[in-house]
Coordinates of C-alpha atoms in Angstrom, one line a residue:
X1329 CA 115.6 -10.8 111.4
X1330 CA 112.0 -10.9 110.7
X1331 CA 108.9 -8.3 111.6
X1332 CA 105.8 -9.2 113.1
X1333 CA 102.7 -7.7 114.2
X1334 CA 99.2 -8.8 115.9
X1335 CA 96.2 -7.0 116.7
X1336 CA 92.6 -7.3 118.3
X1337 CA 90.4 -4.6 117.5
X1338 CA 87.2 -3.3 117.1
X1339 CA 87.3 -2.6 113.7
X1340 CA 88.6 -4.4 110.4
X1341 CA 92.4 -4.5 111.0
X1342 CA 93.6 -5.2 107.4
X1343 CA 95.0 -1.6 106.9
X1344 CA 96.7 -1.4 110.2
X1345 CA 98.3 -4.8 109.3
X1346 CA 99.6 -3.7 106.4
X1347 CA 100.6 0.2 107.2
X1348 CA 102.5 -1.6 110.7
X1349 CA 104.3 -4.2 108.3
X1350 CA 105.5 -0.6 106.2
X1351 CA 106.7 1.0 108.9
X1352 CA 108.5 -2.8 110.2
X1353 CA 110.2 -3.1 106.3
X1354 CA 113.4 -2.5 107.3
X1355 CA 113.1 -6.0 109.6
X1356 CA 113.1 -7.9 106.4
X1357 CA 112.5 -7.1 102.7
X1358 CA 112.0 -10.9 101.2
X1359 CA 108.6 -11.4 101.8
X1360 CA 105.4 -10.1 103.4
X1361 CA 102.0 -11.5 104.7
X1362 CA 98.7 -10.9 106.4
X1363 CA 96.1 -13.1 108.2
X1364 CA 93.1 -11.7 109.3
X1365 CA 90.3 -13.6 111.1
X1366 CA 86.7 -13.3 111.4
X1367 CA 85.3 -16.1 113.5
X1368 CA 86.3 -19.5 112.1
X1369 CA 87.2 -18.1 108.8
X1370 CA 91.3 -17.6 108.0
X1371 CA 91.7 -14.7 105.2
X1372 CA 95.4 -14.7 104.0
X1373 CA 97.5 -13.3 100.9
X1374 CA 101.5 -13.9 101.1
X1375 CA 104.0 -13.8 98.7
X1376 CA 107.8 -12.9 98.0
X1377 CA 108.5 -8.9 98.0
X1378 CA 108.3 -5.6 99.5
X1379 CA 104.7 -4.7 101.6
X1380 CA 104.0 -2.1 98.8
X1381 CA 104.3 -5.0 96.1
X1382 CA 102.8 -8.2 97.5
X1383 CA 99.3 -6.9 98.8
X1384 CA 97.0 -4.7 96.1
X1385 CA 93.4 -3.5 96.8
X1386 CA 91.7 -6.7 95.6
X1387 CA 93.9 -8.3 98.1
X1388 CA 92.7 -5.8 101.0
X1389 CA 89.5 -6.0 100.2
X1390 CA 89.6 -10.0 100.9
X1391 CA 91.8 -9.3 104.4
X1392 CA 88.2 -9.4 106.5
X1393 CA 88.1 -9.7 110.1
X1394 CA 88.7 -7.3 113.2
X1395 CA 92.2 -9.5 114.0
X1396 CA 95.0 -10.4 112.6
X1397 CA 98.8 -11.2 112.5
X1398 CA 101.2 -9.8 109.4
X1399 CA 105.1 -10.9 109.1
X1400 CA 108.2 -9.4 107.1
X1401 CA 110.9 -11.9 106.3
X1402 CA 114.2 -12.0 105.3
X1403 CA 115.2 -15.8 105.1
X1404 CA 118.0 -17.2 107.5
X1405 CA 116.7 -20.8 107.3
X1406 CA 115.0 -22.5 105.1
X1407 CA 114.7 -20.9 101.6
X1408 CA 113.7 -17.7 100.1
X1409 CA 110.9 -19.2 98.1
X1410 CA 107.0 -18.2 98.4
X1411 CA 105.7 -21.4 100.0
X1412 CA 108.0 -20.2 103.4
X1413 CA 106.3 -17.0 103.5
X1414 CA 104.9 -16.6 106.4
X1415 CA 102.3 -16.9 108.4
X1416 CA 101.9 -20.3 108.2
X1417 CA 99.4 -21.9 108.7
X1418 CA 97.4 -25.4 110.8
X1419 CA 94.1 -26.7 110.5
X1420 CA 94.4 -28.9 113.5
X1421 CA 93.7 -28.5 116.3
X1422 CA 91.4 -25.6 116.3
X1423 CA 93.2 -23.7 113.2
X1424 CA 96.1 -21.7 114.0
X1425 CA 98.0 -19.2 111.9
X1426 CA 102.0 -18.1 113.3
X1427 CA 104.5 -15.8 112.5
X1428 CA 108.0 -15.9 113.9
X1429 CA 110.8 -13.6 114.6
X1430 CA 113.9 -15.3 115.4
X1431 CA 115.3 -19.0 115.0
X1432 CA 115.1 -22.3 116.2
X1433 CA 118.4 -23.6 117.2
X1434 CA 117.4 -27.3 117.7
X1435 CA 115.2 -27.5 114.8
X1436 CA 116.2 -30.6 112.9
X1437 CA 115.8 -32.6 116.4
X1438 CA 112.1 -31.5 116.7
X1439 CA 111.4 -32.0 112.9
X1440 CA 112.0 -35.7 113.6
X1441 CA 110.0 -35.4 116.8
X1442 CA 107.5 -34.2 114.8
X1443 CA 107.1 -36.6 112.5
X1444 CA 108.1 -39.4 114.4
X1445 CA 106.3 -38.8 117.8
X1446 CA 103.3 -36.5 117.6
X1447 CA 102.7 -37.9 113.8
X1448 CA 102.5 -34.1 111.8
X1449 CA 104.0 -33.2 108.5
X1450 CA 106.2 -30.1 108.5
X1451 CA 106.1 -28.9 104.4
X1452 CA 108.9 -26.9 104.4
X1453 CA 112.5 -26.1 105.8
X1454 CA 111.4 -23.1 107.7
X1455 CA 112.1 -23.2 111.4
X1456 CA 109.2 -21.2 112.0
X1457 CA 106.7 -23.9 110.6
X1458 CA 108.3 -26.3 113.2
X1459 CA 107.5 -24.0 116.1
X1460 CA 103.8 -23.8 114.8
X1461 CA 103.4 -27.6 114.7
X1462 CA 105.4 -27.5 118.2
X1463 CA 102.7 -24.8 119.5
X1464 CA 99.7 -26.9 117.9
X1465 CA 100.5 -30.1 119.1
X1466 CA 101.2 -28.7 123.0
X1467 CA 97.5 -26.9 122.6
X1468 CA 96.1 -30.5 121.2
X1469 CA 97.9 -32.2 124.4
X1470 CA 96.8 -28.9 127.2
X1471 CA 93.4 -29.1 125.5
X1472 CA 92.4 -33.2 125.9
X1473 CA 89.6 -32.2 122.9
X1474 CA 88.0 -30.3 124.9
X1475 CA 86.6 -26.5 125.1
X1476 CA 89.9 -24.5 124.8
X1477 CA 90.8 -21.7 127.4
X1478 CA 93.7 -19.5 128.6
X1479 CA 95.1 -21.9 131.0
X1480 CA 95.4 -24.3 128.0
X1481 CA 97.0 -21.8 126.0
X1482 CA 99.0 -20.9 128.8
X1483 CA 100.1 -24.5 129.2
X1484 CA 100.6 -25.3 125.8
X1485 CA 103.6 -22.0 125.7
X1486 CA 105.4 -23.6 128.6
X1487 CA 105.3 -26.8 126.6
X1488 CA 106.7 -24.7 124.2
X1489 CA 109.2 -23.5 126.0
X1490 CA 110.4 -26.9 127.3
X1491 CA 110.5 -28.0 123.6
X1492 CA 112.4 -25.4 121.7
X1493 CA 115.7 -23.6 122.0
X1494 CA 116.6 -20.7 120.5
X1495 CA 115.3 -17.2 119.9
X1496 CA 111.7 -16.7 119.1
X1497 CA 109.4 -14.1 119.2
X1498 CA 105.9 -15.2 118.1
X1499 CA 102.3 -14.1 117.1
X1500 CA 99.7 -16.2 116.1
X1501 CA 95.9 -16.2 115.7
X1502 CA 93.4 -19.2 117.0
X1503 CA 90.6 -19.4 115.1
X1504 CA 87.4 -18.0 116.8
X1505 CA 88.9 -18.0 119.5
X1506 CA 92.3 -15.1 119.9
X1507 CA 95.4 -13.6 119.2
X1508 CA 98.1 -15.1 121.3
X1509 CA 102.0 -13.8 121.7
X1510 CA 105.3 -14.9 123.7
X1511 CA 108.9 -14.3 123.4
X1512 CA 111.5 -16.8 124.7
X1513 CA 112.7 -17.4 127.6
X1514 CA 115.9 -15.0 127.0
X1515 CA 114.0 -12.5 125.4
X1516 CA 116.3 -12.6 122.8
X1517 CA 114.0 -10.9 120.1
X1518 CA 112.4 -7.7 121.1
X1519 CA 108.1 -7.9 121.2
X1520 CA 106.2 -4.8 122.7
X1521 CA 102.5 -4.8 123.4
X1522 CA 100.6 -1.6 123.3
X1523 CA 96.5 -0.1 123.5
X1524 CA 94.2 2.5 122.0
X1525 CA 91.3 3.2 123.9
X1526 CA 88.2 3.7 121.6
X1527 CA 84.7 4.8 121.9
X1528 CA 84.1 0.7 121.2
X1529 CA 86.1 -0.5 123.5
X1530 CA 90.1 -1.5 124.0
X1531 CA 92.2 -2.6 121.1
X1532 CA 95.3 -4.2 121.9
X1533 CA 98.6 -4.3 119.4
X1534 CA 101.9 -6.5 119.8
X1535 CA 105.1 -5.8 117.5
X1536 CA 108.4 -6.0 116.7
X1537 CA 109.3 -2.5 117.6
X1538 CA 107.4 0.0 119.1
X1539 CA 107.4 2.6 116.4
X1540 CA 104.8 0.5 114.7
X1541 CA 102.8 1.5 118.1
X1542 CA 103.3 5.1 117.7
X1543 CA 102.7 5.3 114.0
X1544 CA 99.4 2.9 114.4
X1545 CA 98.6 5.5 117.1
X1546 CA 98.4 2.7 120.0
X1547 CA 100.3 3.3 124.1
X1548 CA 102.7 1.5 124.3
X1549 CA 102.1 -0.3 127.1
X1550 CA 105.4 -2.5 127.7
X1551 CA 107.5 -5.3 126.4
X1552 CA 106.7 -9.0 126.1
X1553 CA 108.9 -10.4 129.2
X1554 CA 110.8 -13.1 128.4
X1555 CA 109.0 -15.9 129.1
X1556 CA 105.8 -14.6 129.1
X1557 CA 102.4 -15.1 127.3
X1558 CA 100.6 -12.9 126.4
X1559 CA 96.5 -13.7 124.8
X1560 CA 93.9 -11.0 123.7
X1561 CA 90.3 -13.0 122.7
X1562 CA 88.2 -11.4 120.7
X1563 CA 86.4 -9.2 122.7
X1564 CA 89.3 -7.5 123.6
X1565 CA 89.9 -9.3 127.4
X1566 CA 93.5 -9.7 128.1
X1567 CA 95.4 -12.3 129.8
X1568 CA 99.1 -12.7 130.7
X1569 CA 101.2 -15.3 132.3
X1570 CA 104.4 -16.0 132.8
X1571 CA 104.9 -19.3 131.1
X1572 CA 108.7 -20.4 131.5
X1573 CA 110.4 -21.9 134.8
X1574 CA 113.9 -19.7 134.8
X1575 CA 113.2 -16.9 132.6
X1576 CA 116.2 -14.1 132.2
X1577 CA 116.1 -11.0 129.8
X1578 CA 119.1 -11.2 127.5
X1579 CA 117.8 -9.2 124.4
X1580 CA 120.2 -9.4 121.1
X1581 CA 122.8 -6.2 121.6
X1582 CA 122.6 -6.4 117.8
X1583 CA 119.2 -5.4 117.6
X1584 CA 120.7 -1.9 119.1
X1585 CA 123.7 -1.6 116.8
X1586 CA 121.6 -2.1 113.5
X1587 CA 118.6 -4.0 113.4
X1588 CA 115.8 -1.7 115.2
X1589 CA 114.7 2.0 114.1
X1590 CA 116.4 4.7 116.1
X1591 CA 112.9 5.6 117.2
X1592 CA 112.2 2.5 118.5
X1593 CA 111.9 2.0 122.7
X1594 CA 112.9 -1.9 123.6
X1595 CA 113.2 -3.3 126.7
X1596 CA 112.9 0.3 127.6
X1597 CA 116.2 1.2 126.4
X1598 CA 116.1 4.0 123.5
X1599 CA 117.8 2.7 120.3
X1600 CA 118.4 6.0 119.7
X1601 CA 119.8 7.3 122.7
X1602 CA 122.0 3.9 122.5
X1603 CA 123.6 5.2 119.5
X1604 CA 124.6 8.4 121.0
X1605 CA 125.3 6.6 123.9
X1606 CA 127.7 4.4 121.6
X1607 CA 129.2 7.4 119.6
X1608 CA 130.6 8.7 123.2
X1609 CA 132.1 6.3 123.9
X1610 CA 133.9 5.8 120.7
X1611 CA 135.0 9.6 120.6
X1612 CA 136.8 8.8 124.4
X1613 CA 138.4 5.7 122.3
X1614 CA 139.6 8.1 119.9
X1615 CA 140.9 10.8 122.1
X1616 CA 142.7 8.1 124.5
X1617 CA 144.2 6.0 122.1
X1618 CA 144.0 7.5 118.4
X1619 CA 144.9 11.1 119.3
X1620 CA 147.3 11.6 116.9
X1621 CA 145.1 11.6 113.8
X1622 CA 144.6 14.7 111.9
X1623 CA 140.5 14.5 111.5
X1624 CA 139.1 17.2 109.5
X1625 CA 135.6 15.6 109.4
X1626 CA 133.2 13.2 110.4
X1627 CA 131.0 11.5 107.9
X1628 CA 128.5 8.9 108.6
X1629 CA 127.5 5.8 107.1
X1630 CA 123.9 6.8 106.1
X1631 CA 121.5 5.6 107.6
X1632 CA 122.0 3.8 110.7
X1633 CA 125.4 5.2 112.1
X1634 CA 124.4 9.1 111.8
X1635 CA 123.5 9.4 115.7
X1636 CA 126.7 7.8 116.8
X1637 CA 128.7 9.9 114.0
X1638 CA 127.1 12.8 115.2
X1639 CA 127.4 12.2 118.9
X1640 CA 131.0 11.8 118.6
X1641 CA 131.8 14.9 116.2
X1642 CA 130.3 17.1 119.1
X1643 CA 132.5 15.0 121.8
X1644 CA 135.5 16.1 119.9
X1645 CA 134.4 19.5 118.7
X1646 CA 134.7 18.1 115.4
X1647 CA 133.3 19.2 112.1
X1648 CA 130.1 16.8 110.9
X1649 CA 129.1 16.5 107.4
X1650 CA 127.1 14.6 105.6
X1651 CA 129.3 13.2 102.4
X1652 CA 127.0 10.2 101.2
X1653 CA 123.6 10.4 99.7
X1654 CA 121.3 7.2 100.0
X1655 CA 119.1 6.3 96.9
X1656 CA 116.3 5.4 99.1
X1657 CA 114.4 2.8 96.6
X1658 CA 117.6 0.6 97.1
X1659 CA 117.3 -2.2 99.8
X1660 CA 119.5 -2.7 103.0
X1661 CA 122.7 -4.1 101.6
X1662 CA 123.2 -6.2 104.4
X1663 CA 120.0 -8.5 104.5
X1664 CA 120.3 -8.8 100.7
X1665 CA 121.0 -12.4 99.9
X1666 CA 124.3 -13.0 97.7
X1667 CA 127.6 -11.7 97.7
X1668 CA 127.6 -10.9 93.9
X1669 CA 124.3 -8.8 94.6
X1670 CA 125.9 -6.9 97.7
X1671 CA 128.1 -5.6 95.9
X1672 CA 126.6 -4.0 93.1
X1673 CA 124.1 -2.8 95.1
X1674 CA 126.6 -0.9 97.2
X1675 CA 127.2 1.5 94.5
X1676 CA 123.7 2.0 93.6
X1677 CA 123.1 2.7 97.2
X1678 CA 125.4 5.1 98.0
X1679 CA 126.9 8.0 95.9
X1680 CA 129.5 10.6 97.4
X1681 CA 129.4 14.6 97.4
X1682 CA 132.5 15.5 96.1
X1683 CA 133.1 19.1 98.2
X1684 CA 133.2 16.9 101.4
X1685 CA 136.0 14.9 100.8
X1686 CA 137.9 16.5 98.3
X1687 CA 141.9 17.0 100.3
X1688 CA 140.5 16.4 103.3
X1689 CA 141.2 13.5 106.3
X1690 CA 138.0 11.8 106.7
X1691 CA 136.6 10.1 109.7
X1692 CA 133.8 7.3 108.1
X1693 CA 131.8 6.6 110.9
X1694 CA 129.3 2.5 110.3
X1695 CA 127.2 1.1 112.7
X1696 CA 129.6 -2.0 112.2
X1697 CA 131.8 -4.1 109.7
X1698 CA 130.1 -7.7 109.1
X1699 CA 131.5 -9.1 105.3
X1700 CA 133.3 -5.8 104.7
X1701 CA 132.4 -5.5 101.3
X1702 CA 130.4 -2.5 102.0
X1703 CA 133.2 -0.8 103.9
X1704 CA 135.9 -1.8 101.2
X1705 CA 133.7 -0.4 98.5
X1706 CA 132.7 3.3 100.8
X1707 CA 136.5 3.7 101.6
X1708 CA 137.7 3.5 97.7
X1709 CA 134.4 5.7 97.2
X1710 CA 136.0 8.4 99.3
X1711 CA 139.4 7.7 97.8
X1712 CA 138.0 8.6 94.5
X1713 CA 136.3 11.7 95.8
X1714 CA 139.0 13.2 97.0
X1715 CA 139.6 12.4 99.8
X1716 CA 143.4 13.2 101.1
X1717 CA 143.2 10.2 104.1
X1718 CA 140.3 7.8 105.4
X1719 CA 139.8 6.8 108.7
X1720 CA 137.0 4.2 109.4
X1721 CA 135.2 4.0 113.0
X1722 CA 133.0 1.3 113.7
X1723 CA 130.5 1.6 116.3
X1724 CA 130.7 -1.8 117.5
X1725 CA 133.1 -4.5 118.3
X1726 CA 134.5 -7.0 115.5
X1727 CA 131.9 -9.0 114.1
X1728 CA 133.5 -12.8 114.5
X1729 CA 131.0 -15.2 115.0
X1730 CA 128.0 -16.0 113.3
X1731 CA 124.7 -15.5 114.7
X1732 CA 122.7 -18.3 114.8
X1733 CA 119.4 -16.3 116.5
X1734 CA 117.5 -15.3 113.2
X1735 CA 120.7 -13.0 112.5
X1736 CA 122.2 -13.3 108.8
X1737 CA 126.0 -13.8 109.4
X1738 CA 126.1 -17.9 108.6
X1739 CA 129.5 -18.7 107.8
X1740 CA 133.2 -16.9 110.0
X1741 CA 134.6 -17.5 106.3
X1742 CA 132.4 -14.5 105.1
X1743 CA 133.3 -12.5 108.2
X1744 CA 135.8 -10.2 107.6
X1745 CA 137.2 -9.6 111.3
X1746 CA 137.3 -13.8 112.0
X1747 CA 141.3 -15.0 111.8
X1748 CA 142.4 -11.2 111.3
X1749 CA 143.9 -8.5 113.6
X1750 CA 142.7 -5.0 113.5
X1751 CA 145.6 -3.8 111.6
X1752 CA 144.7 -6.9 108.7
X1753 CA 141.0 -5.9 108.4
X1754 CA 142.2 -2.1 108.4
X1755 CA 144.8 -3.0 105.2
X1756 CA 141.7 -5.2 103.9
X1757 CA 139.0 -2.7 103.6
X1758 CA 142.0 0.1 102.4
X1759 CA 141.4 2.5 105.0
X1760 CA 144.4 4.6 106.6
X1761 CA 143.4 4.2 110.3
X1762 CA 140.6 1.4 112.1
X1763 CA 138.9 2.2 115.3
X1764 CA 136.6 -0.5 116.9
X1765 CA 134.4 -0.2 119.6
X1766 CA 135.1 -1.8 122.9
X1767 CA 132.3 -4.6 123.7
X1768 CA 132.5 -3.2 127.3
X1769 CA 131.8 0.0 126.2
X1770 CA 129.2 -1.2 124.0
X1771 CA 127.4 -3.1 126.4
X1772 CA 127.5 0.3 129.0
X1773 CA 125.9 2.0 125.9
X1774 CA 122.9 0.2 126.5
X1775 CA 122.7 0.0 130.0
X1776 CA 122.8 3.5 130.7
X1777 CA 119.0 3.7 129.2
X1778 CA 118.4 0.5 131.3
X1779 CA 120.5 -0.8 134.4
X1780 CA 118.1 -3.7 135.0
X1781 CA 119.3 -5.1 131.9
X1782 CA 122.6 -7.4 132.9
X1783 CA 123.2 -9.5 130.3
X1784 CA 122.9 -9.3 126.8
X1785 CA 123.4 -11.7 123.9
X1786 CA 126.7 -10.5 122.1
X1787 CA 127.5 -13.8 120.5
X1788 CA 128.2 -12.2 116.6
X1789 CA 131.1 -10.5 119.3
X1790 CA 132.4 -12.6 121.3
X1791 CA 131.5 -16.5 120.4
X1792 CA 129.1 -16.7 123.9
X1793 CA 125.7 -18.1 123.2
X1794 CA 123.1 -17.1 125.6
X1795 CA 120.9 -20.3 125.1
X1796 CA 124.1 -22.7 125.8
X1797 CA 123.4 -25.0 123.4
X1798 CA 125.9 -24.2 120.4
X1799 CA 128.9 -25.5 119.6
X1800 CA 131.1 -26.6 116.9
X1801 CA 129.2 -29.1 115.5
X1802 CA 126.4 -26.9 115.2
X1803 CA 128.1 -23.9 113.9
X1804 CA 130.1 -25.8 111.2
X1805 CA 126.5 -27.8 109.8
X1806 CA 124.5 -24.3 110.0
X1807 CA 127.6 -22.5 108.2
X1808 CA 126.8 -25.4 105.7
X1809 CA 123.3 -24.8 104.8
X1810 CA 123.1 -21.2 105.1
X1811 CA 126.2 -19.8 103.7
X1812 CA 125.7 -17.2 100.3
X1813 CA 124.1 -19.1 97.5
X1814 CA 122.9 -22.2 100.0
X1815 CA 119.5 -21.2 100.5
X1816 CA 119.3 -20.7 96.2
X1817 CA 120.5 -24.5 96.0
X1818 CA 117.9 -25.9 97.9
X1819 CA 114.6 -26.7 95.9
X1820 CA 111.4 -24.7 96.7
X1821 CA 108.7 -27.1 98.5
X1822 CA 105.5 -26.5 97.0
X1823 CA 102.6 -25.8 99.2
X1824 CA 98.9 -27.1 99.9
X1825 CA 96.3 -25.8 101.7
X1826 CA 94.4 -28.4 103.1
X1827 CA 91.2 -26.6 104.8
X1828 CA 88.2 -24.8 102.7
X1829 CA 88.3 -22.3 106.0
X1830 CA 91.6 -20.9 104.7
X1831 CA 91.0 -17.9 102.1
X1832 CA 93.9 -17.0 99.2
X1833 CA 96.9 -18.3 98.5
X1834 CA 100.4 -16.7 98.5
X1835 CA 101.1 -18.3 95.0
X1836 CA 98.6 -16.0 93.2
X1837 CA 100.1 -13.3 90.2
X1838 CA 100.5 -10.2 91.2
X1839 CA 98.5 -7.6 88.7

């Protein structure tokens, strides 16, 4: 899970970059970076940490250029060390700059391509510096040397697309020349594009989630099809083409459960209606099959879960309270790399009000149960406050298969639900009662916001994977590298930058 941004405007684009990648932090909290361009000239400052702590003013005040592409990481291959920041960067052909939100799921194969058939280096073990050498060398190939244009670019995506499987949602800048943008064919990963029409002219914005649009005060205009490619130049023209031969939109269900804002549109489906959508369904659950339990109150999970909590209190004319407090300077548990570090940040992260659980049967309300660590450690929480029983509702299905679409749930050994029955994970995380979501119902969630939608990926659900490509083998070497504490064994690469037209480095001390 990764967050990316692009933008053409009319005038510098460095603070937009950076206030966008603020309000995309919650897509990834390992690393941050910003490219701007101003004709042939790259300007970029990366490093490992929050928005707010890698960039300073000196490092604004270098970000020149009226566009520009920013990222948000949180590793799922590769490592977690500075040189895989992104964007990453090419000085052949043309100079290119990429960021990436997703992940390659045939990777290793065209890191050997790369090296042994179209002759380029690939410097780290980052997926998304493949897919950059992948998009240069199908630009080098559309182009023949020659003057670039957007049927080249246009060509070089569907070259792309014939290349490289998995999910990817990608920005990237030309030099002198663009900002360009396309999705896979799946549209597994969301991308939105959106407009503000200025005294100047047009500027034109693509992101991860449209509430960077609305707090960057663009339209938003609509999504990225999957498929489709998208280029701006730098006068602000736009072109679009649909660059894949059997395109279908099967967006990650997961990006609804958990991974996108509630005010967030995608694929013109509300996330936040979703999640009332979702608690509706699971207070019919409850009143079909769990009517027997003595609730006194619902309590949500802060922060993700509240609208389905709340949506299903009012479905069953049941009290809603909020009984947790968030420390909001604590980062999301769940992308935090390490077991050990999960869980003492669980406590930091949460702390109970005592009045709300104290002799009473509490309903605990999560968006979902992945290691169930977190859950383990909120049930004993209520336990300790009080709390007579605890019932714990999950708004989506069992979590038990790993996601191997730029998702971190590596290994089914880590997964609480894989190899255990409902009543085994219920004993496991010491609650009284365990309520699931149906993926049906889950999957109806979502389509009530949008019926053109028929297929989804719900692989971290039930073992399908939309691209077709995944099986044992592949699961059982990627639980291998990117299980907790693989990406800390692996040595960081260090990093060159091999062109005088690239300004700053992502190695430099922060002051």
């Amino acid at each position: 899970m990764c967050g990316i941004i692009g933008v053409v405007g009319k005038n510098p684009v460095n603070q937009l970059l950076y206030d966008g990648l603020l309000v995309l932090q919650h897509r990834g909290q390992d690393a941050a970076g910003i490219v701007t361009c101003d004709g042939n000239t790259f300007f970029m400052h990366k490093n490992n940490g929050l928005v707010q702590d890698v960039f300073r003013t000196r490092h604004m005040r270098s970000l020149i250029g009226n566009a520009g592409i920013a990222h948000v990481r949180y590793p799922t291959a590769g490592s977690s060390s500075a040189a895989e920041a992104q964007p990453f960067y090419v000085n052949s052909p043309f100079g290119i700059v990429l960021g990436h939100n997703g992940n390659l799921t045939n990777s290793a194969q065209l890191k050997q391509e790369m090296f042994r058939q179209d002759l380029r280096h690939i410097n780290t073990n980052s997926d998304s510096e493949v897919l950059l050498n992948v998009l240069a060398h199908e630009i080098e190939t559309s182009s023949h040397n020659a003057v670039l244009n957007t049927d080249m670019i246009f060509e070089a995506v569907a070259g792309v697309h014939k290349r490289c499987r998995g999910a990817y949602a990608v920005v990237a800048m030309i030099a002198n020349f663009g900002l360009l943008a396309f999705r896979d064919p799946y549209g597994i990963r969301p991308l939105v594009i959106g407009k503000n029409e200025s005294e100047q002219g047009t500027e034109y914005i693509v992101a991860s989630e449209s509430v960077a649009l609305d707090v960057l005060g663009f339209t938003l205009v609509r999504d990225v099809a999957p498929g489709e490619a998208i280029f701006i130049d730098l006068d602000g023209n736009f072109f679009s083409r649909q660059c894949a031969e059997s395109p279908q939109l099967s967006p990650c269900i997961f990006e609804y459960v958990y991974l996108a804002r509630p005010d967030s549109v995608i694929d013109n489906v509300s996330v936040y209606q979703t999640r009332l959508h979702m608690g509706e369904s699971l207070a019919d659950k409850i009143a079909r099959e769990w009517k027997h339990l003595k609730i006194d109150v619902v309590i949500p999970i802060p922060d993700t879960s509240r609208p389905s909590a709340l949506e299903l209190a009012n479905k069953l004319n049941l009290t809603y309270r909020e009984g947790f407090i968030k420390n909001r300077y604590i980062g999301r548990t769940f992308i935090m790399p390490g077991q050990a570090l999960r869980k003492k940040s669980v406590r930091q992260k949460l702390n109970p009000i005592g009045m709300e659980f104290k002799d009473k049967n509490v309903l605990l309300v999560d968006d979902s149960i992945v290691r169930g660590t977190t859950s383990r450690q909120i049930v004993q929480m209520a336990r300790d406050a009080g709390a007579s029983k605890v019932f714990f509702a999950s708004a989506a299905p069992p979590v038990r298969y790993p996601n191997v679409y730029g998702i971190d749930m590596p290994s089914r050994s880590e997964l609480l639900a894989t190899g255990r029955t409902d009543e085994e994970i219920c004993a496991e995380i010491g609650a009284d009662a365990l309520i699931y979501q149906d993926l049906d119902a889950l999957i109806t969630a979502v389509q009530k916001s949008n019926p053109d939608i028929k297929v989804f990926d719900c692989s971290c659900f039930d073992g399908k994977y939309i691209t077709g490509d995944i099986d044992e083998a592949y699961l059982a070497c990627a639980e291998s590298v990117r299980g907790d504490g693989a990406a800390q064994k692996r040595p960081a690469n260090s990093i060159t930058q091999l062109d005088l037209n690239l300004v700053g480095t992502e190695e430099e001390e922060l002051v």
